[in-house]
Amino acid sequence: MASIVRVQRVDRASSRSFYVNLPAVLADVLEVRKGEAFEWILEDKNTLVFRRIQRKPLRLFRTRRDGTKFNT
């Protein structure tokens, strides 16, 4: 899943900041909660990794013969 976002720059009297918004669709898929901590990891000048600090367990889904999904 990919999503294109733009970087916003905010200049203030004493500082300057850059912001990147996380699209709601991605936040929903990742089950992001308010106040949850993430970190940016710089791999190289073209790659930033956005990683959840406290890992969530993976939910595996199995498919029934009729095509519907259920948790395992």
mmCIF file of C-alpha atoms in Angstrom:
data_model
loop_
_atom_site.group_PDB
_atom_site.id
_atom_site.type_symbol
_atom_site.label_atom_id
_atom_site.label_comp_id
_atom_site.label_asym_id
_atom_site.label_seq_id
_atom_site.Cartn_x
_atom_site.Cartn_y
_atom_site.Cartn_z
ATOM 1 C CA MET A 1 0.000 0.000 0.000
ATOM 2 C CA ALA A 2 1.401 3.381 -0.974
ATOM 3 C CA SER A 3 0.310 6.933 -0.338
ATOM 4 C CA ILE A 4 1.842 10.175 -1.560
ATOM 5 C CA VAL A 5 2.170 12.971 0.993
ATOM 6 C CA ARG A 6 3.733 16.421 0.902
ATOM 7 C CA VAL A 7 6.112 17.879 3.462
ATOM 8 C CA GLN A 8 4.930 21.125 5.061
ATOM 9 C CA ARG A 9 7.354 23.751 6.323
ATOM 10 C CA VAL A 10 6.409 26.116 9.148
ATOM 11 C CA ASP A 11 8.641 29.102 9.922
ATOM 12 C CA ARG A 12 8.259 30.697 13.326
ATOM 13 C CA ALA A 13 10.137 33.580 14.928
ATOM 14 C CA SER A 14 12.442 31.286 16.904
ATOM 15 C CA SER A 15 12.322 27.997 14.991
ATOM 16 C CA ARG A 16 11.429 26.196 11.822
ATOM 17 C CA SER A 17 9.622 22.860 11.582
ATOM 18 C CA PHE A 18 8.707 20.358 8.906
ATOM 19 C CA TYR A 19 5.540 18.253 9.108
ATOM 20 C CA VAL A 20 4.418 15.083 7.369
ATOM 21 C CA ASN A 21 0.814 13.962 7.773
ATOM 22 C CA LEU A 22 -0.125 10.309 8.104
ATOM 23 C CA PRO A 23 -3.175 9.690 5.902
ATOM 24 C CA ALA A 24 -6.207 8.402 7.814
ATOM 25 C CA VAL A 25 -6.412 5.311 5.588
ATOM 26 C CA LEU A 26 -2.901 4.244 6.613
ATOM 27 C CA ALA A 27 -3.524 5.106 10.262
ATOM 28 C CA ASP A 28 -6.649 2.924 10.221
ATOM 29 C CA VAL A 29 -4.831 -0.021 8.633
ATOM 30 C CA LEU A 30 -1.988 0.301 11.154
ATOM 31 C CA GLU A 31 -4.494 0.733 14.018
ATOM 32 C CA VAL A 32 -2.718 3.887 15.214
ATOM 33 C CA ARG A 33 -4.009 5.309 18.487
ATOM 34 C CA LYS A 34 -3.769 8.869 19.807
ATOM 35 C CA GLY A 35 -0.539 9.396 21.740
ATOM 36 C CA GLU A 36 1.155 6.273 20.380
ATOM 37 C CA ALA A 37 4.929 6.599 19.899
ATOM 38 C CA PHE A 38 6.704 6.063 16.573
ATOM 39 C CA GLU A 39 10.244 6.779 15.431
ATOM 40 C CA TRP A 40 11.859 7.816 12.169
ATOM 41 C CA ILE A 41 14.923 5.857 11.070
ATOM 42 C CA LEU A 42 17.137 7.338 8.374
ATOM 43 C CA GLU A 43 18.444 4.539 6.143
ATOM 44 C CA ASP A 44 19.878 6.795 3.439
ATOM 45 C CA LYS A 45 19.086 10.165 1.832
ATOM 46 C CA ASN A 46 16.107 8.671 -0.002
ATOM 47 C CA THR A 47 14.678 6.286 2.603
ATOM 48 C CA LEU A 48 12.992 7.047 5.923
ATOM 49 C CA VAL A 49 11.462 4.211 7.925
ATOM 50 C CA PHE A 50 8.526 5.081 10.165
ATOM 51 C CA ARG A 51 8.403 2.465 12.906
ATOM 52 C CA ARG A 52 6.119 1.842 15.879
ATOM 53 C CA ILE A 53 8.210 1.761 19.070
ATOM 54 C CA GLN A 54 6.084 -0.771 20.939
ATOM 55 C CA ARG A 55 5.270 -3.611 18.551
ATOM 56 C CA LYS A 56 1.708 -4.815 18.100
ATOM 57 C CA PRO A 57 1.069 -8.519 17.674
ATOM 58 C CA LEU A 58 0.286 -9.505 14.105
ATOM 59 C CA ARG A 59 -3.267 -10.629 13.471
ATOM 60 C CA LEU A 60 -3.390 -13.516 11.062
ATOM 61 C CA PHE A 61 -6.489 -14.181 9.025
ATOM 62 C CA ARG A 62 -7.608 -17.444 7.547
ATOM 63 C CA THR A 63 -10.068 -17.736 4.719
ATOM 64 C CA ARG A 64 -13.075 -20.034 4.791
ATOM 65 C CA ARG A 65 -14.136 -21.937 1.695
ATOM 66 C CA ASP A 66 -16.838 -19.334 1.041
ATOM 67 C CA GLY A 67 -14.132 -16.600 0.889
ATOM 68 C CA THR A 68 -14.915 -14.900 4.207
ATOM 69 C CA LYS A 69 -12.106 -14.206 6.682
ATOM 70 C CA PHE A 70 -11.835 -15.063 10.348
ATOM 71 C CA ASN A 71 -9.150 -14.496 13.038
ATOM 72 C CA THR A 72 -6.876 -17.310 14.133
#
